PDB file of C-alpha atoms in Angstrom:
ATOM      1  CA  GLU V   1     -16.875-105.768 -65.162  1.00 60.00           C
ATOM      2  CA  ASP V   2     -16.845-103.876 -61.892  1.00 59.00           C
ATOM      3  CA  LYS V   3     -14.577-105.363 -59.179  1.00 86.00           C
ATOM      4  CA  VAL V   4     -13.221-104.791 -55.734  1.00 93.00           C
ATOM      5  CA  VAL V   5      -9.737-106.153 -54.746  1.00 95.00           C
ATOM      6  CA  GLN V   6      -8.414-106.187 -51.243  1.00 96.00           C
ATOM      7  CA  SER V   7      -4.818-106.723 -50.068  1.00 96.00           C
ATOM      8  CA  PRO V   8      -3.232-108.460 -48.451  1.00 96.00           C
ATOM      9  CA  LEU V   9      -5.561-111.408 -48.094  1.00 94.00           C
ATOM     10  CA  SER V  10      -4.219-112.304 -44.663  1.00 95.00           C
ATOM     11  CA  LEU V  11      -1.919-110.604 -42.118  1.00 96.00           C
ATOM     12  CA  VAL V  12      -0.446-111.540 -38.758  1.00 97.00           C
ATOM     13  CA  VAL V  13       0.826-108.889 -36.490  1.00 97.00           C
ATOM     14  CA  HIS V  14       1.837-108.476 -32.844  1.00 97.00           C
ATOM     15  CA  GLU V  15      -0.233-106.501 -30.389  1.00 97.00           C
ATOM     16  CA  GLY V  16       0.677-102.859 -30.564  1.00 97.00           C
ATOM     17  CA  ASP V  17       1.612-102.963 -34.312  1.00 97.00           C
ATOM     18  CA  THR V  18      -0.004-100.539 -36.777  1.00 97.00           C
ATOM     19  CA  VAL V  19      -1.650-102.178 -39.826  1.00 98.00           C
ATOM     20  CA  THR V  20      -2.808-100.792 -43.081  1.00 98.00           C
ATOM     21  CA  LEU V  21      -5.488-102.750 -45.186  1.00 98.00           C
ATOM     22  CA  ASN V  22      -6.071-101.866 -48.866  1.00 97.00           C
ATOM     23  CA  CYS V  23      -8.924-101.906 -51.123  1.00 97.00           C
ATOM     24  CA  SER V  24      -8.933-100.953 -54.789  1.00 96.00           C
ATOM     25  CA  TYR V  25     -11.786-100.910 -57.100  1.00 93.00           C
ATOM     26  CA  GLU V  26     -12.474-100.669 -60.839  1.00 88.00           C
ATOM     27  CA  VAL V  27     -15.651 -98.863 -61.450  1.00 74.00           C
ATOM     28  CA  THR V  28     -17.944 -97.374 -63.978  1.00 73.00           C
ATOM     29  CA  ASN V  29     -19.850 -95.020 -61.629  1.00 79.00           C
ATOM     30  CA  PHE V  30     -18.727 -94.956 -58.045  1.00 83.00           C
ATOM     31  CA  ARG V  31     -21.177 -93.983 -55.324  1.00 85.00           C
ATOM     32  CA  SER V  32     -19.674 -94.991 -52.003  1.00 88.00           C
ATOM     33  CA  LEU V  33     -17.221 -97.306 -50.359  1.00 92.00           C
ATOM     34  CA  LEU V  34     -17.876 -99.143 -46.966  1.00 93.00           C
ATOM     35  CA  TRP V  35     -15.697-100.990 -44.631  1.00 96.00           C
ATOM     36  CA  TYR V  36     -17.031-103.798 -42.476  1.00 95.00           C
ATOM     37  CA  LYS V  37     -15.511-105.982 -39.636  1.00 96.00           C
ATOM     38  CA  GLN V  38     -16.478-109.539 -39.467  1.00 94.00           C
ATOM     39  CA  GLU V  39     -15.788-111.705 -36.489  1.00 92.00           C
ATOM     40  CA  LYS V  40     -17.410-115.212 -36.147  1.00 81.00           C
ATOM     41  CA  LYS V  41     -20.610-113.806 -37.123  1.00 84.00           C
ATOM     42  CA  ALA V  42     -22.326-111.111 -39.276  1.00 89.00           C
ATOM     43  CA  PRO V  43     -20.442-108.240 -40.601  1.00 92.00           C
ATOM     44  CA  THR V  44     -20.633-104.966 -38.637  1.00 92.00           C
ATOM     45  CA  PHE V  45     -20.340-101.590 -40.192  1.00 92.00           C
ATOM     46  CA  LEU V  46     -17.321 -99.439 -39.653  1.00 95.00           C
ATOM     47  CA  PHE V  47     -17.192 -96.570 -42.160  1.00 91.00           C
ATOM     48  CA  MET V  48     -18.790 -95.277 -45.184  1.00 91.00           C
ATOM     49  CA  LEU V  49     -16.746 -93.032 -47.614  1.00 92.00           C
ATOM     50  CA  THR V  50     -17.995 -90.949 -50.396  1.00 87.00           C
ATOM     51  CA  SER V  51     -15.653 -88.105 -50.752  1.00 78.00           C
ATOM     52  CA  SER V  52     -12.012 -87.999 -51.538  1.00 80.00           C
ATOM     53  CA  GLY V  53      -9.416 -86.964 -48.948  1.00 80.00           C
ATOM     54  CA  ILE V  54     -11.710 -86.949 -46.009  1.00 83.00           C
ATOM     55  CA  GLU V  55     -10.603 -89.244 -43.162  1.00 88.00           C
ATOM     56  CA  LYS V  56     -13.198 -91.068 -41.137  1.00 92.00           C
ATOM     57  CA  LYS V  57     -11.951 -92.005 -37.708  1.00 93.00           C
ATOM     58  CA  SER V  58     -13.317 -94.095 -34.878  1.00 93.00           C
ATOM     59  CA  GLY V  59     -10.976 -94.650 -31.884  1.00 96.00           C
ATOM     60  CA  ARG V  60      -7.937 -96.514 -33.240  1.00 97.00           C
ATOM     61  CA  LEU V  61      -9.471 -97.067 -36.652  1.00 97.00           C
ATOM     62  CA  SER V  62      -9.448 -94.727 -39.527  1.00 97.00           C
ATOM     63  CA  SER V  63     -10.121 -94.807 -43.118  1.00 96.00           C
ATOM     64  CA  ILE V  64      -9.503 -92.532 -46.224  1.00 95.00           C
ATOM     65  CA  LEU V  65     -10.702 -92.568 -49.785  1.00 93.00           C
ATOM     66  CA  ASP V  66      -8.771 -91.543 -52.988  1.00 91.00           C
ATOM     67  CA  LYS V  67     -11.221 -91.398 -55.877  1.00 84.00           C
ATOM     68  CA  LYS V  68      -8.702 -90.377 -58.271  1.00 87.00           C
ATOM     69  CA  GLU V  69      -6.527 -93.519 -57.742  1.00 88.00           C
ATOM     70  CA  LEU V  70      -9.521 -95.598 -57.079  1.00 91.00           C
ATOM     71  CA  PHE V  71      -8.533 -97.088 -53.638  1.00 93.00           C
ATOM     72  CA  SER V  72      -9.178 -96.736 -49.871  1.00 96.00           C
ATOM     73  CA  ILE V  73      -7.139 -97.731 -46.829  1.00 97.00           C
ATOM     74  CA  LEU V  74      -8.179 -98.780 -43.381  1.00 98.00           C
ATOM     75  CA  ASN V  75      -5.634 -98.150 -40.703  1.00 98.00           C
ATOM     76  CA  ILE V  76      -5.567 -99.668 -37.257  1.00 98.00           C
ATOM     77  CA  THR V  77      -3.135 -98.288 -34.789  1.00 97.00           C
ATOM     78  CA  ALA V  78      -2.022 -99.919 -31.500  1.00 97.00           C
ATOM     79  CA  THR V  79      -3.689-103.238 -32.492  1.00 98.00           C
ATOM     80  CA  GLN V  80      -5.260-105.475 -29.846  1.00 97.00           C
ATOM     81  CA  THR V  81      -6.157-109.154 -29.942  1.00 97.00           C
ATOM     82  CA  GLY V  82      -9.830-108.111 -30.184  1.00 96.00           C
ATOM     83  CA  ASP V  83      -9.037-106.511 -33.675  1.00 97.00           C
ATOM     84  CA  SER V  84      -8.568-110.070 -34.956  1.00 97.00           C
ATOM     85  CA  ALA V  85     -11.237-110.459 -37.714  1.00 96.00           C
ATOM     86  CA  ILE V  86     -11.884-110.440 -41.380  1.00 95.00           C
ATOM     87  CA  TYR V  87     -12.078-106.861 -42.684  1.00 97.00           C
ATOM     88  CA  LEU V  88     -14.497-106.467 -45.696  1.00 96.00           C
ATOM     89  CA  CYS V  89     -14.496-103.671 -48.186  1.00 95.00           C
ATOM     90  CA  ALA V  90     -17.566-103.115 -50.388  1.00 93.00           C
ATOM     91  CA  VAL V  91     -18.341-100.605 -53.249  1.00 90.00           C
ATOM     92  CA  ARG V  92     -21.630 -99.408 -54.379  1.00 85.00           C
ATOM     93  CA  PHE V  93     -21.651 -98.538 -58.117  1.00 75.00           C
ATOM     94  CA  SER V  94     -24.471 -96.605 -59.797  1.00 67.00           C
ATOM     95  CA  ASN V  95     -25.135 -99.399 -62.234  1.00 62.00           C
ATOM     96  CA  SER V  96     -25.543-101.857 -59.208  1.00 61.00           C
ATOM     97  CA  GLY V  97     -28.459 -99.928 -57.880  1.00 67.00           C
ATOM     98  CA  TYR V  98     -28.225-100.192 -54.074  1.00 72.00           C
ATOM     99  CA  ALA V  99     -26.207-103.578 -54.131  1.00 78.00           C
ATOM    100  CA  LEU V 100     -22.862-103.734 -52.502  1.00 85.00           C
ATOM    101  CA  ASN V 101     -19.905-105.387 -54.363  1.00 88.00           C
ATOM    102  CA  PHE V 102     -17.545-106.973 -51.938  1.00 91.00           C
ATOM    103  CA  GLY V 103     -13.929-107.831 -51.908  1.00 93.00           C
ATOM    104  CA  LYS V 104     -12.731-111.149 -50.631  1.00 93.00           C
ATOM    105  CA  GLY V 105     -11.703-109.655 -47.357  1.00 94.00           C
ATOM    106  CA  THR V 106      -8.449-109.382 -45.325  1.00 96.00           C
ATOM    107  CA  SER V 107      -8.075-111.732 -42.531  1.00 95.00           C
ATOM    108  CA  LEU V 108      -6.172-110.165 -39.615  1.00 97.00           C
ATOM    109  CA  LEU V 109      -4.709-112.013 -36.698  1.00 97.00           C
ATOM    110  CA  VAL V 110      -3.276-110.054 -33.806  1.00 98.00           C
ATOM    111  CA  THR V 111      -1.040-112.176 -31.471  1.00 97.00           C
ATOM    112  CA  PRO V 112      -0.329-111.276 -27.792  1.00 94.00           C
TER     113      PRO V 112
ATOM    114  CA  ASN F   1     -35.503-103.103 -32.108  1.00 74.00           C
ATOM    115  CA  ALA F   2     -34.486-106.620 -33.141  1.00 80.00           C
ATOM    116  CA  GLY F   3     -32.711-105.335 -36.228  1.00 92.00           C
ATOM    117  CA  VAL F   4     -32.375-108.082 -38.895  1.00 95.00           C
ATOM    118  CA  THR F   5     -33.267-111.691 -37.873  1.00 96.00           C
ATOM    119  CA  GLN F   6     -32.745-114.833 -39.650  1.00 97.00           C
ATOM    120  CA  THR F   7     -33.954-118.441 -39.138  1.00 96.00           C
ATOM    121  CA  PRO F   8     -32.827-121.065 -38.800  1.00 96.00           C
ATOM    122  CA  LYS F   9     -29.197-120.549 -37.646  1.00 95.00           C
ATOM    123  CA  PHE F  10     -28.157-124.006 -38.808  1.00 96.00           C
ATOM    124  CA  GLN F  11     -29.643-126.377 -41.391  1.00 96.00           C
ATOM    125  CA  VAL F  12     -28.609-129.706 -42.977  1.00 97.00           C
ATOM    126  CA  LEU F  13     -30.400-130.708 -46.175  1.00 96.00           C
ATOM    127  CA  LYS F  14     -30.150-133.697 -48.520  1.00 97.00           C
ATOM    128  CA  THR F  15     -29.645-133.076 -52.194  1.00 97.00           C
ATOM    129  CA  GLY F  16     -32.792-132.452 -53.863  1.00 97.00           C
ATOM    130  CA  GLN F  17     -34.675-131.151 -50.808  1.00 97.00           C
ATOM    131  CA  SER F  18     -36.234-127.713 -50.712  1.00 96.00           C
ATOM    132  CA  MET F  19     -36.342-125.127 -47.977  1.00 96.00           C
ATOM    133  CA  THR F  20     -37.044-121.506 -47.186  1.00 97.00           C
ATOM    134  CA  LEU F  21     -34.502-119.326 -45.274  1.00 98.00           C
ATOM    135  CA  GLN F  22     -36.419-116.512 -43.329  1.00 98.00           C
ATOM    136  CA  CYS F  23     -35.268-113.023 -42.983  1.00 98.00           C
ATOM    137  CA  ALA F  24     -37.106-110.141 -41.229  1.00 97.00           C
ATOM    138  CA  GLN F  25     -36.218-106.656 -40.229  1.00 96.00           C
ATOM    139  CA  ASP F  26     -38.098-104.195 -38.036  1.00 95.00           C
ATOM    140  CA  MET F  27     -36.381-100.927 -39.173  1.00 93.00           C
ATOM    141  CA  ASN F  28     -38.716-100.071 -42.016  1.00 93.00           C
ATOM    142  CA  HIS F  29     -35.929-100.505 -44.523  1.00 93.00           C
ATOM    143  CA  GLU F  30     -36.845-100.399 -48.151  1.00 92.00           C
ATOM    144  CA  TYR F  31     -33.894-102.288 -49.454  1.00 92.00           C
ATOM    145  CA  MET F  32     -33.142-105.981 -48.551  1.00 94.00           C
ATOM    146  CA  SER F  33     -30.834-108.394 -49.947  1.00 94.00           C
ATOM    147  CA  TRP F  34     -29.422-111.965 -49.657  1.00 96.00           C
ATOM    148  CA  TYR F  35     -25.678-112.784 -49.768  1.00 96.00           C
ATOM    149  CA  ARG F  36     -23.774-116.056 -49.658  1.00 96.00           C
ATOM    150  CA  GLN F  37     -20.328-116.289 -48.084  1.00 95.00           C
ATOM    151  CA  ASP F  38     -17.945-119.058 -49.113  1.00 93.00           C
ATOM    152  CA  PRO F  39     -14.318-119.360 -47.878  1.00 85.00           C
ATOM    153  CA  GLY F  40     -11.986-117.084 -49.877  1.00 79.00           C
ATOM    154  CA  MET F  41     -14.866-115.679 -51.934  1.00 81.00           C
ATOM    155  CA  GLY F  42     -16.148-112.787 -49.901  1.00 84.00           C
ATOM    156  CA  LEU F  43     -19.855-112.002 -49.980  1.00 91.00           C
ATOM    157  CA  ARG F  44     -21.689-112.432 -53.181  1.00 92.00           C
ATOM    158  CA  LEU F  45     -25.165-111.114 -53.920  1.00 92.00           C
ATOM    159  CA  ILE F  46     -27.925-113.606 -54.650  1.00 95.00           C
ATOM    160  CA  HIS F  47     -31.082-111.549 -54.952  1.00 94.00           C
ATOM    161  CA  TYR F  48     -32.288-108.178 -53.711  1.00 92.00           C
ATOM    162  CA  SER F  49     -35.441-106.054 -53.347  1.00 93.00           C
ATOM    163  CA  VAL F  50     -36.069-102.379 -53.281  1.00 90.00           C
ATOM    164  CA  GLY F  51     -39.618-102.604 -51.926  1.00 92.00           C
ATOM    165  CA  ALA F  52     -42.505-104.810 -51.572  1.00 94.00           C
ATOM    166  CA  GLY F  53     -43.392-106.488 -54.754  1.00 94.00           C
ATOM    167  CA  ILE F  54     -39.993-105.760 -56.454  1.00 93.00           C
ATOM    168  CA  THR F  55     -37.160-108.136 -56.600  1.00 94.00           C
ATOM    169  CA  ASP F  56     -34.227-108.542 -58.796  1.00 91.00           C
ATOM    170  CA  GLN F  57     -31.260-110.889 -59.485  1.00 91.00           C
ATOM    171  CA  GLY F  58     -27.816-110.427 -58.075  1.00 89.00           C
ATOM    172  CA  GLU F  59     -24.429-112.022 -58.987  1.00 87.00           C
ATOM    173  CA  VAL F  60     -25.330-115.682 -58.178  1.00 93.00           C
ATOM    174  CA  PRO F  61     -29.146-116.171 -58.422  1.00 95.00           C
ATOM    175  CA  ASN F  62     -29.318-119.708 -60.041  1.00 95.00           C
ATOM    176  CA  GLY F  63     -31.042-122.166 -57.761  1.00 95.00           C
ATOM    177  CA  TYR F  64     -32.716-119.513 -55.532  1.00 97.00           C
ATOM    178  CA  ASN F  65     -36.047-117.844 -55.544  1.00 97.00           C
ATOM    179  CA  VAL F  66     -37.167-114.814 -53.558  1.00 97.00           C
ATOM    180  CA  SER F  67     -40.335-112.799 -52.942  1.00 96.00           C
ATOM    181  CA  ARG F  68     -41.270-109.645 -51.062  1.00 97.00           C
ATOM    182  CA  SER F  69     -44.877-109.444 -50.132  1.00 96.00           C
ATOM    183  CA  THR F  70     -44.239-107.178 -47.175  1.00 96.00           C
ATOM    184  CA  THR F  71     -41.686-104.593 -46.139  1.00 96.00           C
ATOM    185  CA  GLU F  72     -40.549-106.611 -43.253  1.00 96.00           C
ATOM    186  CA  ASP F  73     -39.946-110.016 -44.707  1.00 97.00           C
ATOM    187  CA  PHE F  74     -37.683-111.273 -47.466  1.00 98.00           C
ATOM    188  CA  PRO F  75     -37.576-115.122 -47.607  1.00 98.00           C
ATOM    189  CA  LEU F  76     -35.078-117.030 -49.784  1.00 98.00           C
ATOM    190  CA  ARG F  77     -36.198-120.416 -51.198  1.00 97.00           C
ATOM    191  CA  LEU F  78     -33.912-123.236 -52.281  1.00 96.00           C
ATOM    192  CA  LEU F  79     -35.930-125.201 -54.832  1.00 92.00           C
ATOM    193  CA  SER F  80     -33.884-128.307 -55.098  1.00 96.00           C
ATOM    194  CA  ALA F  81     -30.751-128.138 -52.943  1.00 96.00           C
ATOM    195  CA  ALA F  82     -27.316-128.945 -54.228  1.00 97.00           C
ATOM    196  CA  PRO F  83     -23.986-129.539 -52.427  1.00 96.00           C
ATOM    197  CA  SER F  84     -22.695-126.378 -54.225  1.00 96.00           C
ATOM    198  CA  GLN F  85     -25.216-124.400 -52.222  1.00 97.00           C
ATOM    199  CA  THR F  86     -23.456-125.245 -48.929  1.00 97.00           C
ATOM    200  CA  SER F  87     -22.611-121.838 -47.567  1.00 97.00           C
ATOM    201  CA  VAL F  88     -23.300-119.209 -44.965  1.00 96.00           C
ATOM    202  CA  TYR F  89     -26.182-117.018 -46.008  1.00 97.00           C
ATOM    203  CA  PHE F  90     -26.640-113.560 -44.751  1.00 97.00           C
ATOM    204  CA  CYS F  91     -29.680-111.169 -45.151  1.00 97.00           C
ATOM    205  CA  ALA F  92     -29.063-107.561 -45.160  1.00 94.00           C
ATOM    206  CA  SER F  93     -31.250-104.404 -45.191  1.00 93.00           C
ATOM    207  CA  SER F  94     -30.907-100.592 -45.511  1.00 90.00           C
ATOM    208  CA  TYR F  95     -32.804 -97.486 -46.427  1.00 87.00           C
ATOM    209  CA  LEU F  96     -32.722 -96.303 -50.010  1.00 81.00           C
ATOM    210  CA  THR F  97     -31.840 -92.617 -49.178  1.00 73.00           C
ATOM    211  CA  GLY F  98     -29.929 -90.991 -46.561  1.00 65.00           C
ATOM    212  CA  VAL F  99     -27.382 -93.056 -44.568  1.00 61.00           C
ATOM    213  CA  ILE F 100     -27.614 -96.246 -46.634  1.00 72.00           C
ATOM    214  CA  GLU F 101     -25.197 -98.582 -44.748  1.00 83.00           C
ATOM    215  CA  GLN F 102     -26.513-102.168 -44.823  1.00 88.00           C
ATOM    216  CA  TYR F 103     -27.309-103.987 -41.582  1.00 91.00           C
ATOM    217  CA  PHE F 104     -26.681-107.637 -41.590  1.00 94.00           C
ATOM    218  CA  GLY F 105     -28.506-110.571 -39.959  1.00 95.00           C
ATOM    219  CA  PRO F 106     -26.669-113.168 -37.895  1.00 94.00           C
ATOM    220  CA  GLY F 107     -26.435-115.712 -40.817  1.00 96.00           C
ATOM    221  CA  THR F 108     -27.751-119.194 -41.640  1.00 96.00           C
ATOM    222  CA  ARG F 109     -25.104-121.961 -42.050  1.00 96.00           C
ATOM    223  CA  LEU F 110     -26.443-124.376 -44.537  1.00 97.00           C
ATOM    224  CA  THR F 111     -24.877-127.856 -45.415  1.00 97.00           C
ATOM    225  CA  VAL F 112     -26.135-129.868 -48.330  1.00 97.00           C
ATOM    226  CA  THR F 113     -25.046-133.506 -48.278  1.00 96.00           C
TER     227      THR F 113
END
């Protein structure tokens, strides 16, 4: 059974710290991996990764995919209190059609 | 562009009642889906559709029905509500080709007593 595992499940850091969130997956036919940020509302899209070793970057956030080792990381540098959210990883497999398989999420709290 | 809209935002039902959660998108997306989100469980797929007239089951379809008569609308029906269906429900849509990130609606918080 295909599945997506995120770690850690929760994390508390101080403003200015750098954090790394992990997402590993077991797959039959990988198509793409997506990261979302969820505050007290709907998930909002951050990155989509399809190729190994190519870093996607947006401001202080960056993400990279390792298709050989079946994982992705999401880095956030110089964290701010506004980064506090649940970060969701989702993977699209060939046998799931267009459906996204979500991990349980990492809850990040950034304290002042 | 309104994006993905959902109504209602909140709903309280008694066990055994039925209701329909509405979802609409104005981006001409072919793919639409419904997820439920429970604490500690992430998002789980209920039903999805790849176009008008085509629907299929996701991971947790029991107790829910869907139909897709138009590209824009994808309602989710609860036939006989149960307390286990207390959850936050999200509708999402995307294109089938090209950049296929999914856009999410604001969610419906449903409580079944």
